[in-house]
PDB file of C-alpha atoms in Angstrom:
ATOM      1  CA  MET A   7     -72.048   0.108 -19.128  1.00 97.00           C
ATOM      2  CA  ARG A   8     -73.437   2.121 -21.905  1.00 98.00           C
ATOM      3  CA  ALA A   9     -74.017   0.394 -25.267  1.00 98.00           C
ATOM      4  CA  MET A  10     -75.311   1.339 -28.654  1.00 98.00           C
ATOM      5  CA  VAL A  11     -77.982  -1.455 -29.655  1.00 98.00           C
ATOM      6  CA  LEU A  12     -79.342  -2.623 -32.491  1.00 98.00           C
ATOM      7  CA  HIS A  13     -83.104  -4.203 -31.702  1.00 98.00           C
ATOM      8  CA  GLU A  14     -84.511  -4.108 -35.443  1.00 97.00           C
ATOM      9  CA  ILE A  15     -82.899  -4.534 -38.647  1.00 97.00           C
ATOM     10  CA  GLY A  16     -82.504  -1.673 -40.829  1.00 95.00           C
ATOM     11  CA  GLN A  17     -83.270   0.511 -37.825  1.00 97.00           C
ATOM     12  CA  PRO A  18     -81.070   3.270 -35.894  1.00 98.00           C
ATOM     13  CA  LEU A  19     -79.005   1.688 -33.148  1.00 98.00           C
ATOM     14  CA  VAL A  20     -80.336   2.917 -29.493  1.00 98.00           C
ATOM     15  CA  LEU A  21     -78.320   3.772 -26.520  1.00 98.00           C
ATOM     16  CA  LEU A  22     -79.001   1.759 -23.541  1.00 98.00           C
ATOM     17  CA  GLU A  23     -77.602   1.607 -19.821  1.00 97.00           C
ATOM     18  CA  ARG A  24     -76.857  -1.960 -18.611  1.00 93.00           C
ATOM     19  CA  GLN A  25     -75.282  -3.385 -15.655  1.00 93.00           C
ATOM     20  CA  ASP A  26     -71.810  -4.506 -16.555  1.00 92.00           C
ATOM     21  CA  PRO A  27     -70.996  -8.075 -17.829  1.00 94.00           C
ATOM     22  CA  LEU A  28     -69.520 -10.796 -16.004  1.00 96.00           C
ATOM     23  CA  PRO A  29     -66.900 -13.044 -17.740  1.00 98.00           C
ATOM     24  CA  GLY A  30     -67.975 -16.448 -17.730  1.00 97.00           C
ATOM     25  CA  ALA A  31     -65.528 -19.554 -17.627  1.00 98.00           C
ATOM     26  CA  GLY A  32     -62.281 -18.793 -20.092  1.00 98.00           C
ATOM     27  CA  GLU A  33     -63.728 -15.267 -21.029  1.00 98.00           C
ATOM     28  CA  ILE A  34     -62.207 -11.590 -19.898  1.00 98.00           C
ATOM     29  CA  LEU A  35     -63.949  -8.387 -19.379  1.00 98.00           C
ATOM     30  CA  VAL A  36     -62.886  -5.427 -21.766  1.00 98.00           C
ATOM     31  CA  ARG A  37     -63.071  -1.994 -21.086  1.00 98.00           C
ATOM     32  CA  VAL A  38     -63.480  -0.605 -24.489  1.00 98.00           C
ATOM     33  CA  GLU A  39     -60.928   2.266 -25.611  1.00 98.00           C
ATOM     34  CA  ALA A  40     -61.789   2.276 -29.359  1.00 98.00           C
ATOM     35  CA  CYS A  41     -63.888   0.614 -31.676  1.00 98.00           C
ATOM     36  CA  ALA A  42     -63.567   1.107 -35.346  1.00 98.00           C
ATOM     37  CA  VAL A  43     -66.808   0.817 -37.779  1.00 98.00           C
ATOM     38  CA  CYS A  44     -66.308  -1.861 -40.433  1.00 96.00           C
ATOM     39  CA  ARG A  45     -68.686  -2.148 -43.738  1.00 95.00           C
ATOM     40  CA  THR A  46     -69.679  -5.534 -42.139  1.00 97.00           C
ATOM     41  CA  ASP A  47     -71.370  -3.518 -39.174  1.00 97.00           C
ATOM     42  CA  LEU A  48     -73.281  -2.007 -41.985  1.00 96.00           C
ATOM     43  CA  HIS A  49     -74.310  -5.401 -43.769  1.00 97.00           C
ATOM     44  CA  VAL A  50     -75.444  -6.435 -40.302  1.00 97.00           C
ATOM     45  CA  VAL A  51     -77.243  -3.392 -39.637  1.00 97.00           C
ATOM     46  CA  ASP A  52     -79.026  -3.441 -42.760  1.00 96.00           C
ATOM     47  CA  GLY A  53     -79.696  -7.066 -43.298  1.00 96.00           C
ATOM     48  CA  ASP A  54     -77.465  -7.934 -45.536  1.00 96.00           C
ATOM     49  CA  LEU A  55     -75.959 -10.801 -43.119  1.00 95.00           C
ATOM     50  CA  SER A  56     -78.896 -13.374 -42.044  1.00 91.00           C
ATOM     51  CA  SER A  57     -79.909 -14.164 -38.404  1.00 91.00           C
ATOM     52  CA  PRO A  58     -77.993 -11.734 -36.364  1.00 96.00           C
ATOM     53  CA  LYS A  59     -78.111 -12.188 -32.431  1.00 96.00           C
ATOM     54  CA  LEU A  60     -80.785  -9.911 -31.530  1.00 97.00           C
ATOM     55  CA  PRO A  61     -80.762  -7.294 -29.925  1.00 98.00           C
ATOM     56  CA  LEU A  62     -77.398  -6.946 -30.703  1.00 98.00           C
ATOM     57  CA  VAL A  63     -74.391  -4.696 -29.628  1.00 98.00           C
ATOM     58  CA  PRO A  64     -72.355  -4.439 -33.284  1.00 98.00           C
ATOM     59  CA  GLY A  65     -68.405  -3.535 -33.705  1.00 98.00           C
ATOM     60  CA  HIS A  66     -65.611  -5.787 -34.055  1.00 98.00           C
ATOM     61  CA  GLU A  67     -62.576  -4.118 -34.172  1.00 98.00           C
ATOM     62  CA  ILE A  68     -62.232  -3.214 -30.754  1.00 98.00           C
ATOM     63  CA  VAL A  69     -58.924  -2.209 -28.867  1.00 98.00           C
ATOM     64  CA  GLY A  70     -59.779  -2.023 -25.036  1.00 98.00           C
ATOM     65  CA  ARG A  71     -57.969  -3.464 -21.241  1.00 98.00           C
ATOM     66  CA  VAL A  72     -58.827  -6.369 -19.444  1.00 98.00           C
ATOM     67  CA  GLU A  73     -60.773  -5.378 -16.189  1.00 98.00           C
ATOM     68  CA  ALA A  74     -61.877  -8.705 -14.979  1.00 98.00           C
ATOM     69  CA  VAL A  75     -61.022 -12.497 -15.853  1.00 98.00           C
ATOM     70  CA  GLY A  76     -63.482 -15.521 -15.508  1.00 98.00           C
ATOM     71  CA  GLU A  77     -62.801 -18.793 -14.037  1.00 97.00           C
ATOM     72  CA  GLY A  78     -59.378 -20.364 -15.536  1.00 97.00           C
ATOM     73  CA  VAL A  79     -58.069 -17.154 -16.494  1.00 97.00           C
ATOM     74  CA  SER A  80     -54.847 -15.629 -15.061  1.00 96.00           C
ATOM     75  CA  GLN A  81     -55.063 -12.348 -13.031  1.00 96.00           C
ATOM     76  CA  GLU A  82     -51.952 -11.227 -14.721  1.00 95.00           C
ATOM     77  CA  ARG A  83     -54.017 -10.686 -17.867  1.00 96.00           C
ATOM     78  CA  ILE A  84     -56.010  -7.723 -15.943  1.00 97.00           C
ATOM     79  CA  GLY A  85     -54.938  -4.566 -17.173  1.00 97.00           C
ATOM     80  CA  ARG A  86     -53.362  -5.770 -20.197  1.00 97.00           C
ATOM     81  CA  ARG A  87     -54.412  -4.239 -23.979  1.00 98.00           C
ATOM     82  CA  VAL A  88     -56.159  -6.389 -26.149  1.00 98.00           C
ATOM     83  CA  GLY A  89     -57.717  -6.230 -29.326  1.00 98.00           C
ATOM     84  CA  ILE A  90     -60.715  -8.297 -30.284  1.00 98.00           C
ATOM     85  CA  PRO A  91     -61.605  -9.169 -34.005  1.00 98.00           C
ATOM     86  CA  TRP A  92     -64.422 -10.371 -35.901  1.00 98.00           C
ATOM     87  CA  LEU A  93     -64.033 -14.115 -35.201  1.00 98.00           C
ATOM     88  CA  GLY A  94     -64.770 -14.821 -31.520  1.00 98.00           C
ATOM     89  CA  HIS A  95     -64.868 -18.382 -31.050  1.00 98.00           C
ATOM     90  CA  THR A  96     -64.580 -21.570 -33.162  1.00 98.00           C
ATOM     91  CA  CYS A  97     -65.480 -25.271 -32.065  1.00 97.00           C
ATOM     92  CA  GLY A  98     -61.973 -26.686 -32.482  1.00 96.00           C
ATOM     93  CA  HIS A  99     -62.875 -30.084 -33.234  1.00 97.00           C
ATOM     94  CA  CYS A 100     -64.862 -29.631 -36.615  1.00 98.00           C
ATOM     95  CA  SER A 101     -62.343 -30.969 -39.847  1.00 98.00           C
ATOM     96  CA  TYR A 102     -61.486 -27.031 -40.529  1.00 98.00           C
ATOM     97  CA  CYS A 103     -60.625 -26.323 -37.170  1.00 98.00           C
ATOM     98  CA  THR A 104     -58.524 -29.220 -36.989  1.00 97.00           C
ATOM     99  CA  ASN A 105     -56.943 -28.739 -40.463  1.00 97.00           C
ATOM    100  CA  GLY A 106     -55.786 -25.258 -39.803  1.00 95.00           C
ATOM    101  CA  GLN A 107     -58.377 -23.424 -41.280  1.00 97.00           C
ATOM    102  CA  GLU A 108     -60.745 -21.850 -38.170  1.00 98.00           C
ATOM    103  CA  ASN A 109     -62.036 -19.045 -40.347  1.00 98.00           C
ATOM    104  CA  LEU A 110     -63.940 -21.753 -42.063  1.00 98.00           C
ATOM    105  CA  CYS A 111     -65.227 -23.431 -38.786  1.00 98.00           C
ATOM    106  CA  ASP A 112     -68.784 -25.149 -38.579  1.00 97.00           C
ATOM    107  CA  GLU A 113     -69.900 -23.492 -35.420  1.00 97.00           C
ATOM    108  CA  PRO A 114     -68.254 -20.251 -35.072  1.00 98.00           C
ATOM    109  CA  LEU A 115     -68.985 -17.348 -33.058  1.00 98.00           C
ATOM    110  CA  PHE A 116     -68.717 -13.645 -34.480  1.00 98.00           C
ATOM    111  CA  THR A 117     -67.974 -10.379 -32.499  1.00 98.00           C
ATOM    112  CA  GLY A 118     -70.481  -7.983 -33.048  1.00 98.00           C
ATOM    113  CA  TYR A 119     -72.832 -10.423 -35.022  1.00 98.00           C
ATOM    114  CA  THR A 120     -73.621 -13.686 -33.041  1.00 98.00           C
ATOM    115  CA  ARG A 121     -72.412 -12.402 -29.590  1.00 97.00           C
ATOM    116  CA  ASP A 122     -72.232  -8.721 -28.505  1.00 98.00           C
ATOM    117  CA  GLY A 123     -69.379  -6.551 -30.019  1.00 98.00           C
ATOM    118  CA  GLY A 124     -67.592  -3.265 -29.354  1.00 98.00           C
ATOM    119  CA  PHE A 125     -70.106  -0.228 -29.705  1.00 98.00           C
ATOM    120  CA  ALA A 126     -69.993   0.194 -25.711  1.00 98.00           C
ATOM    121  CA  THR A 127     -67.789   0.856 -22.796  1.00 98.00           C
ATOM    122  CA  HIS A 128     -67.398  -2.819 -22.027  1.00 98.00           C
ATOM    123  CA  VAL A 129     -67.329  -6.262 -24.076  1.00 98.00           C
ATOM    124  CA  VAL A 130     -66.883  -9.845 -22.632  1.00 98.00           C
ATOM    125  CA  ALA A 131     -64.420 -12.326 -24.930  1.00 98.00           C
ATOM    126  CA  ASP A 132     -63.161 -15.402 -25.037  1.00 98.00           C
ATOM    127  CA  ARG A 133     -59.461 -15.174 -23.910  1.00 97.00           C
ATOM    128  CA  GLU A 134     -58.352 -17.368 -26.721  1.00 97.00           C
ATOM    129  CA  TYR A 135     -59.606 -14.979 -29.204  1.00 98.00           C
ATOM    130  CA  ALA A 136     -58.062 -11.728 -27.745  1.00 98.00           C
ATOM    131  CA  LEU A 137     -54.743 -10.381 -29.360  1.00 97.00           C
ATOM    132  CA  GLU A 138     -52.051  -9.154 -27.444  1.00 95.00           C
ATOM    133  CA  LEU A 139     -51.382  -5.644 -28.647  1.00 96.00           C
ATOM    134  CA  PRO A 140     -48.630  -3.079 -27.894  1.00 92.00           C
ATOM    135  CA  GLU A 141     -49.175  -1.053 -24.712  1.00 93.00           C
ATOM    136  CA  ASP A 142     -48.033   1.927 -25.670  1.00 91.00           C
ATOM    137  CA  GLY A 143     -49.882   2.415 -29.024  1.00 91.00           C
ATOM    138  CA  ASP A 144     -52.859   4.963 -29.746  1.00 96.00           C
ATOM    139  CA  PRO A 145     -55.724   2.577 -29.607  1.00 98.00           C
ATOM    140  CA  VAL A 146     -57.808   4.800 -32.227  1.00 98.00           C
ATOM    141  CA  SER A 147     -54.572   4.220 -34.672  1.00 97.00           C
ATOM    142  CA  LEU A 148     -54.846   0.315 -33.752  1.00 98.00           C
ATOM    143  CA  ALA A 149     -58.600  -0.244 -34.070  1.00 98.00           C
ATOM    144  CA  PRO A 150     -58.843  -0.321 -37.910  1.00 98.00           C
ATOM    145  CA  LEU A 151     -56.267  -3.030 -37.796  1.00 98.00           C
ATOM    146  CA  LEU A 152     -58.362  -5.559 -36.125  1.00 98.00           C
ATOM    147  CA  CYS A 153     -60.590  -6.200 -39.368  1.00 97.00           C
ATOM    148  CA  ALA A 154     -59.639  -3.699 -42.095  1.00 97.00           C
ATOM    149  CA  GLY A 155     -55.970  -4.948 -41.627  1.00 98.00           C
ATOM    150  CA  LEU A 156     -56.636  -8.524 -41.313  1.00 98.00           C
ATOM    151  CA  ILE A 157     -58.889  -9.102 -43.962  1.00 97.00           C
ATOM    152  CA  GLY A 158     -56.771  -6.742 -45.746  1.00 98.00           C
ATOM    153  CA  TRP A 159     -53.876  -8.992 -45.226  1.00 98.00           C
ATOM    154  CA  ARG A 160     -55.865 -12.283 -45.581  1.00 98.00           C
ATOM    155  CA  SER A 161     -56.842 -10.791 -48.867  1.00 98.00           C
ATOM    156  CA  LEU A 162     -53.229  -9.917 -50.105  1.00 98.00           C
ATOM    157  CA  LYS A 163     -51.983 -13.548 -49.111  1.00 98.00           C
ATOM    158  CA  LYS A 164     -54.754 -14.826 -51.473  1.00 98.00           C
ATOM    159  CA  ALA A 165     -53.400 -12.285 -54.447  1.00 98.00           C
ATOM    160  CA  GLY A 166     -49.836 -13.874 -54.319  1.00 97.00           C
ATOM    161  CA  ASP A 167     -46.492 -12.492 -54.862  1.00 96.00           C
ATOM    162  CA  GLY A 168     -47.228 -10.543 -58.067  1.00 96.00           C
ATOM    163  CA  ARG A 169     -45.644  -7.176 -58.372  1.00 98.00           C
ATOM    164  CA  ARG A 170     -48.867  -5.089 -59.543  1.00 98.00           C
ATOM    165  CA  ILE A 171     -51.760  -5.420 -57.220  1.00 98.00           C
ATOM    166  CA  GLY A 172     -55.173  -3.520 -57.912  1.00 98.00           C
ATOM    167  CA  LEU A 173     -57.217  -2.341 -55.248  1.00 98.00           C
ATOM    168  CA  TYR A 174     -61.108  -1.627 -55.574  1.00 98.00           C
ATOM    169  CA  GLY A 175     -62.573   0.507 -53.133  1.00 96.00           C
ATOM    170  CA  PHE A 176     -60.050   2.604 -51.431  1.00 95.00           C
ATOM    171  CA  GLY A 177     -61.574   2.965 -47.848  1.00 94.00           C
ATOM    172  CA  ALA A 178     -60.349   1.594 -44.511  1.00 95.00           C
ATOM    173  CA  ALA A 179     -58.871  -1.869 -45.825  1.00 97.00           C
ATOM    174  CA  ALA A 180     -57.288  -0.728 -49.019  1.00 97.00           C
ATOM    175  CA  HIS A 181     -55.495   2.246 -47.352  1.00 97.00           C
ATOM    176  CA  ILE A 182     -53.591   0.048 -44.846  1.00 98.00           C
ATOM    177  CA  ILE A 183     -53.128  -2.811 -47.647  1.00 98.00           C
ATOM    178  CA  ALA A 184     -51.524  -0.139 -50.019  1.00 98.00           C
ATOM    179  CA  GLN A 185     -48.922   1.210 -47.364  1.00 98.00           C
ATOM    180  CA  ILE A 186     -47.801  -2.734 -46.907  1.00 98.00           C
ATOM    181  CA  CYS A 187     -47.750  -3.235 -50.725  1.00 98.00           C
ATOM    182  CA  ARG A 188     -45.528  -0.034 -51.234  1.00 98.00           C
ATOM    183  CA  TRP A 189     -43.287  -1.220 -48.165  1.00 98.00           C
ATOM    184  CA  GLN A 190     -42.632  -4.689 -50.269  1.00 98.00           C
ATOM    185  CA  GLY A 191     -41.868  -2.815 -53.176  1.00 97.00           C
ATOM    186  CA  ARG A 192     -45.032  -3.567 -55.208  1.00 98.00           C
ATOM    187  CA  GLU A 193     -47.067  -1.140 -57.248  1.00 98.00           C
ATOM    188  CA  VAL A 194     -50.594  -0.064 -56.354  1.00 98.00           C
ATOM    189  CA  PHE A 195     -53.343   0.707 -58.766  1.00 98.00           C
ATOM    190  CA  ALA A 196     -56.192   2.255 -56.804  1.00 98.00           C
ATOM    191  CA  PHE A 197     -60.009   2.294 -58.115  1.00 98.00           C
ATOM    192  CA  SER A 198     -62.540   4.408 -56.684  1.00 96.00           C
ATOM    193  CA  LYS A 199     -66.244   5.003 -57.911  1.00 93.00           C
ATOM    194  CA  PRO A 200     -66.414   7.438 -61.093  1.00 95.00           C
ATOM    195  CA  GLY A 201     -66.404  10.559 -59.892  1.00 93.00           C
ATOM    196  CA  ASP A 202     -64.959  10.111 -56.365  1.00 93.00           C
ATOM    197  CA  MET A 203     -62.098  12.241 -56.620  1.00 94.00           C
ATOM    198  CA  GLN A 204     -61.577  12.293 -52.753  1.00 93.00           C
ATOM    199  CA  ALA A 205     -60.443   8.598 -52.720  1.00 94.00           C
ATOM    200  CA  GLN A 206     -58.200   8.977 -55.382  1.00 96.00           C
ATOM    201  CA  ASP A 207     -56.426  11.681 -54.250  1.00 96.00           C
ATOM    202  CA  PHE A 208     -56.540  10.118 -50.741  1.00 96.00           C
ATOM    203  CA  ALA A 209     -54.596   6.852 -52.771  1.00 97.00           C
ATOM    204  CA  ARG A 210     -52.289   9.396 -54.337  1.00 97.00           C
ATOM    205  CA  SER A 211     -51.255  10.430 -50.975  1.00 97.00           C
ATOM    206  CA  LEU A 212     -50.456   7.155 -49.833  1.00 97.00           C
ATOM    207  CA  GLY A 213     -48.028   6.850 -52.821  1.00 97.00           C
ATOM    208  CA  VAL A 214     -49.941   4.650 -55.229  1.00 98.00           C
ATOM    209  CA  SER A 215     -48.610   4.242 -59.020  1.00 98.00           C
ATOM    210  CA  TRP A 216     -52.036   5.142 -60.333  1.00 98.00           C
ATOM    211  CA  ALA A 217     -55.510   6.009 -59.434  1.00 98.00           C
ATOM    212  CA  GLY A 218     -58.615   6.201 -61.430  1.00 98.00           C
ATOM    213  CA  ALA A 219     -62.600   5.009 -61.471  1.00 97.00           C
ATOM    214  CA  SER A 220     -63.497   1.381 -61.867  1.00 95.00           C
ATOM    215  CA  GLY A 221     -63.990   0.575 -65.389  1.00 93.00           C
ATOM    216  CA  ASP A 222     -60.681   2.614 -66.143  1.00 96.00           C
ATOM    217  CA  LYS A 223     -58.016   1.090 -67.771  1.00 96.00           C
ATOM    218  CA  PRO A 224     -54.924   1.012 -65.736  1.00 98.00           C
ATOM    219  CA  PRO A 225     -51.379   1.883 -67.772  1.00 97.00           C
ATOM    220  CA  GLU A 226     -50.302  -1.797 -67.025  1.00 96.00           C
ATOM    221  CA  LEU A 227     -52.108  -5.177 -66.948  1.00 98.00           C
ATOM    222  CA  LEU A 228     -52.419  -6.378 -62.980  1.00 98.00           C
ATOM    223  CA  ASP A 229     -50.916  -9.475 -61.612  1.00 98.00           C
ATOM    224  CA  ALA A 230     -53.703  -9.658 -59.113  1.00 98.00           C
ATOM    225  CA  ALA A 231     -57.074  -7.360 -58.289  1.00 98.00           C
ATOM    226  CA  ILE A 232     -58.300  -7.272 -54.705  1.00 98.00           C
ATOM    227  CA  LEU A 233     -62.052  -6.059 -54.480  1.00 98.00           C
ATOM    228  CA  PHE A 234     -63.005  -4.476 -51.037  1.00 97.00           C
ATOM    229  CA  ALA A 235     -65.911  -2.857 -52.680  1.00 95.00           C
ATOM    230  CA  PRO A 236     -69.240  -5.320 -52.283  1.00 95.00           C
ATOM    231  CA  VAL A 237     -70.010  -4.605 -55.804  1.00 97.00           C
ATOM    232  CA  GLY A 238     -70.386  -7.687 -58.196  1.00 98.00           C
ATOM    233  CA  ASP A 239     -70.240  -5.724 -61.081  1.00 98.00           C
ATOM    234  CA  LEU A 240     -66.650  -5.260 -60.611  1.00 98.00           C
ATOM    235  CA  VAL A 241     -65.521  -8.738 -60.933  1.00 98.00           C
ATOM    236  CA  PRO A 242     -65.820  -9.024 -64.647  1.00 98.00           C
ATOM    237  CA  GLU A 243     -64.010  -5.433 -64.690  1.00 98.00           C
ATOM    238  CA  ALA A 244     -61.219  -6.439 -62.503  1.00 98.00           C
ATOM    239  CA  LEU A 245     -61.000  -9.650 -64.665  1.00 98.00           C
ATOM    240  CA  LYS A 246     -60.679  -7.216 -67.593  1.00 98.00           C
ATOM    241  CA  VAL A 247     -57.194  -5.720 -66.396  1.00 98.00           C
ATOM    242  CA  VAL A 248     -55.799  -8.936 -64.800  1.00 98.00           C
ATOM    243  CA  ARG A 249     -53.064 -10.535 -66.683  1.00 98.00           C
ATOM    244  CA  LYS A 250     -53.366 -14.153 -67.877  1.00 98.00           C
ATOM    245  CA  GLY A 251     -52.865 -16.347 -64.739  1.00 98.00           C
ATOM    246  CA  GLY A 252     -53.588 -13.837 -62.405  1.00 98.00           C
ATOM    247  CA  ARG A 253     -56.122 -13.553 -59.998  1.00 98.00           C
ATOM    248  CA  VAL A 254     -59.434 -11.673 -58.737  1.00 98.00           C
ATOM    249  CA  VAL A 255     -59.921 -11.599 -54.767  1.00 98.00           C
ATOM    250  CA  CYS A 256     -63.323 -10.884 -53.309  1.00 98.00           C
ATOM    251  CA  GLY A 257     -62.145  -9.403 -49.691  1.00 97.00           C
ATOM    252  CA  GLY A 258     -65.817  -8.711 -48.183  1.00 94.00           C
ATOM    253  CA  ILE A 259     -68.156 -10.754 -46.408  1.00 95.00           C
ATOM    254  CA  HIS A 260     -70.981  -9.727 -48.508  1.00 96.00           C
ATOM    255  CA  MET A 261     -71.174  -8.872 -52.178  1.00 96.00           C
ATOM    256  CA  SER A 262     -74.413  -7.751 -54.703  1.00 97.00           C
ATOM    257  CA  ASP A 263     -74.582 -10.474 -57.530  1.00 97.00           C
ATOM    258  CA  ILE A 264     -71.958 -11.129 -60.039  1.00 98.00           C
ATOM    259  CA  PRO A 265     -73.197 -10.844 -63.288  1.00 98.00           C
ATOM    260  CA  SER A 266     -73.295 -13.015 -66.333  1.00 97.00           C
ATOM    261  CA  MET A 267     -70.004 -12.441 -68.132  1.00 97.00           C
ATOM    262  CA  PRO A 268     -68.343 -14.047 -71.032  1.00 98.00           C
ATOM    263  CA  TYR A 269     -66.067 -17.188 -70.178  1.00 98.00           C
ATOM    264  CA  SER A 270     -63.183 -15.362 -72.205  1.00 97.00           C
ATOM    265  CA  LEU A 271     -62.363 -12.860 -69.295  1.00 97.00           C
ATOM    266  CA  LEU A 272     -61.728 -15.766 -67.100  1.00 97.00           C
ATOM    267  CA  TRP A 273     -60.202 -17.860 -69.710  1.00 98.00           C
ATOM    268  CA  GLY A 274     -56.358 -17.703 -69.696  1.00 98.00           C
ATOM    269  CA  GLU A 275     -56.241 -19.082 -66.383  1.00 98.00           C
ATOM    270  CA  ARG A 276     -57.269 -16.094 -64.420  1.00 98.00           C
ATOM    271  CA  SER A 277     -58.934 -17.017 -61.226  1.00 98.00           C
ATOM    272  CA  ILE A 278     -61.745 -15.921 -58.646  1.00 98.00           C
ATOM    273  CA  CYS A 279     -61.803 -16.328 -55.090  1.00 98.00           C
ATOM    274  CA  SER A 280     -63.539 -15.334 -51.826  1.00 98.00           C
ATOM    275  CA  VAL A 281     -61.843 -14.743 -48.461  1.00 98.00           C
ATOM    276  CA  ALA A 282     -63.733 -15.785 -45.530  1.00 96.00           C
ATOM    277  CA  ASN A 283     -63.077 -14.339 -41.855  1.00 95.00           C
ATOM    278  CA  LEU A 284     -59.489 -14.740 -40.422  1.00 95.00           C
ATOM    279  CA  THR A 285     -57.258 -16.677 -38.296  1.00 97.00           C
ATOM    280  CA  ARG A 286     -55.488 -16.067 -35.370  1.00 96.00           C
ATOM    281  CA  LYS A 287     -52.196 -16.960 -37.317  1.00 97.00           C
ATOM    282  CA  ASP A 288     -53.324 -14.075 -39.739  1.00 97.00           C
ATOM    283  CA  ALA A 289     -53.003 -11.505 -36.479  1.00 97.00           C
ATOM    284  CA  GLU A 290     -49.547 -13.090 -35.646  1.00 97.00           C
ATOM    285  CA  GLU A 291     -47.927 -12.559 -39.271  1.00 97.00           C
ATOM    286  CA  PHE A 292     -49.734  -9.204 -39.781  1.00 98.00           C
ATOM    287  CA  PHE A 293     -49.210  -7.301 -36.846  1.00 97.00           C
ATOM    288  CA  PRO A 294     -45.344  -7.464 -36.934  1.00 97.00           C
ATOM    289  CA  ILE A 295     -45.139  -6.514 -40.659  1.00 97.00           C
ATOM    290  CA  ALA A 296     -47.597  -3.562 -39.920  1.00 97.00           C
ATOM    291  CA  LEU A 297     -45.156  -2.541 -37.475  1.00 96.00           C
ATOM    292  CA  ALA A 298     -42.388  -2.704 -39.779  1.00 97.00           C
ATOM    293  CA  ALA A 299     -43.700  -1.354 -42.752  1.00 98.00           C
ATOM    294  CA  GLY A 300     -44.694   1.681 -40.447  1.00 97.00           C
ATOM    295  CA  VAL A 301     -48.373   1.623 -41.011  1.00 97.00           C
ATOM    296  CA  ARG A 302     -50.571   4.710 -40.156  1.00 97.00           C
ATOM    297  CA  THR A 303     -53.961   4.528 -40.230  1.00 98.00           C
ATOM    298  CA  HIS A 304     -56.123   7.388 -41.211  1.00 97.00           C
ATOM    299  CA  THR A 305     -58.923   7.598 -38.746  1.00 97.00           C
ATOM    300  CA  VAL A 306     -62.042   9.741 -38.107  1.00 97.00           C
ATOM    301  CA  PRO A 307     -63.210   9.425 -34.202  1.00 97.00           C
ATOM    302  CA  TYR A 308     -66.927   9.753 -33.182  1.00 98.00           C
ATOM    303  CA  PRO A 309     -68.219   9.617 -29.799  1.00 98.00           C
ATOM    304  CA  LEU A 310     -70.004   6.344 -28.839  1.00 98.00           C
ATOM    305  CA  THR A 311     -73.493   8.245 -29.214  1.00 97.00           C
ATOM    306  CA  GLU A 312     -72.749   9.084 -32.654  1.00 98.00           C
ATOM    307  CA  VAL A 313     -72.547   6.008 -34.131  1.00 98.00           C
ATOM    308  CA  ASN A 314     -75.672   6.113 -36.567  1.00 98.00           C
ATOM    309  CA  ALA A 315     -73.782   9.189 -38.013  1.00 97.00           C
ATOM    310  CA  ALA A 316     -70.584   7.152 -38.514  1.00 97.00           C
ATOM    311  CA  LEU A 317     -72.426   4.167 -40.184  1.00 97.00           C
ATOM    312  CA  GLU A 318     -73.919   6.719 -42.589  1.00 97.00           C
ATOM    313  CA  ASP A 319     -71.138   8.263 -43.475  1.00 96.00           C
ATOM    314  CA  LEU A 320     -69.495   4.983 -44.093  1.00 95.00           C
ATOM    315  CA  ARG A 321     -73.040   4.015 -46.033  1.00 94.00           C
ATOM    316  CA  SER A 322     -72.488   7.226 -48.017  1.00 91.00           C
ATOM    317  CA  GLY A 323     -68.919   6.788 -48.855  1.00 87.00           C
ATOM    318  CA  ARG A 324     -67.931  10.230 -47.081  1.00 88.00           C
ATOM    319  CA  LEU A 325     -65.028   8.969 -45.289  1.00 87.00           C
ATOM    320  CA  SER A 326     -61.422   8.712 -45.910  1.00 86.00           C
ATOM    321  CA  GLY A 327     -59.948   6.291 -44.029  1.00 88.00           C
ATOM    322  CA  ALA A 328     -61.857   4.407 -41.034  1.00 95.00           C
ATOM    323  CA  ALA A 329     -64.538   5.786 -38.545  1.00 97.00           C
ATOM    324  CA  VAL A 330     -63.641   4.792 -34.695  1.00 98.00           C
ATOM    325  CA  LEU A 331     -65.667   5.153 -32.027  1.00 98.00           C
ATOM    326  CA  VAL A 332     -64.157   6.462 -28.649  1.00 97.00           C
ATOM    327  CA  PRO A 333     -66.542   5.729 -25.591  1.00 92.00           C
TER     328      PRO A 333
END
């Protein structure tokens, strides 16, 4: 197999040839068809997330087909298409797992962070955390749904049922959730970095009601705002444009420090919450909705060996939609 490997935080990934891994008990070996590049991968590579497994193969938005199975896994799974998301394993016995909150497990494993991921031709996964995907779907189009879609969906659920939804940071997750919101009959207000007309035009092309820069005042107060940009300064900005009783949802795994702000921004029963990881139930809910809504992911394919270029394009904000590696 070929894999792009991170040996040291802050350094480029290096192409290595390895023996194909063997699936252990309860595991499957997957031949990767496509793997999207997520901002979380940037946080891992840049050192924003502590204690990754090193050396590490990043990547956690994986679409592929099962090539081999380990002990205890039915041979019938061979040849099937699966998706492998960020949540790669949970303990099953902590208070969170037994209370339907496996995303908060005390002893989890995360794909592309604490176990090898999909920036490779092959990957091993826990069969219980490999999601069944449509056989006839385009793997490049499906890949961003495995994190941008799932975390976006969990964030939207946290935002509640309000009609007017603000999305800060109009990238992979926002462009998927904007389509879901439009299908649900909601109004979407898109916020980008000041001067990023490419992102605002992209948002308008998807039918949002309004697009502007963070710090701009939308024409109406919002029922909720979802922050996909990992910028703590956006929290008070979002609170300024959310109605009383509204909510600001921080959808990322990492964010710069939230600045000091006057209590008056929070008063009026406004609230702030974060989103952590995902659950398999989220996937069971989301994929049928994405299909019914006719979600179309906007992707930019890269060869596997060009992953460092894809990461830099994401880091610099040059992408509209999602970067996807094709081995």
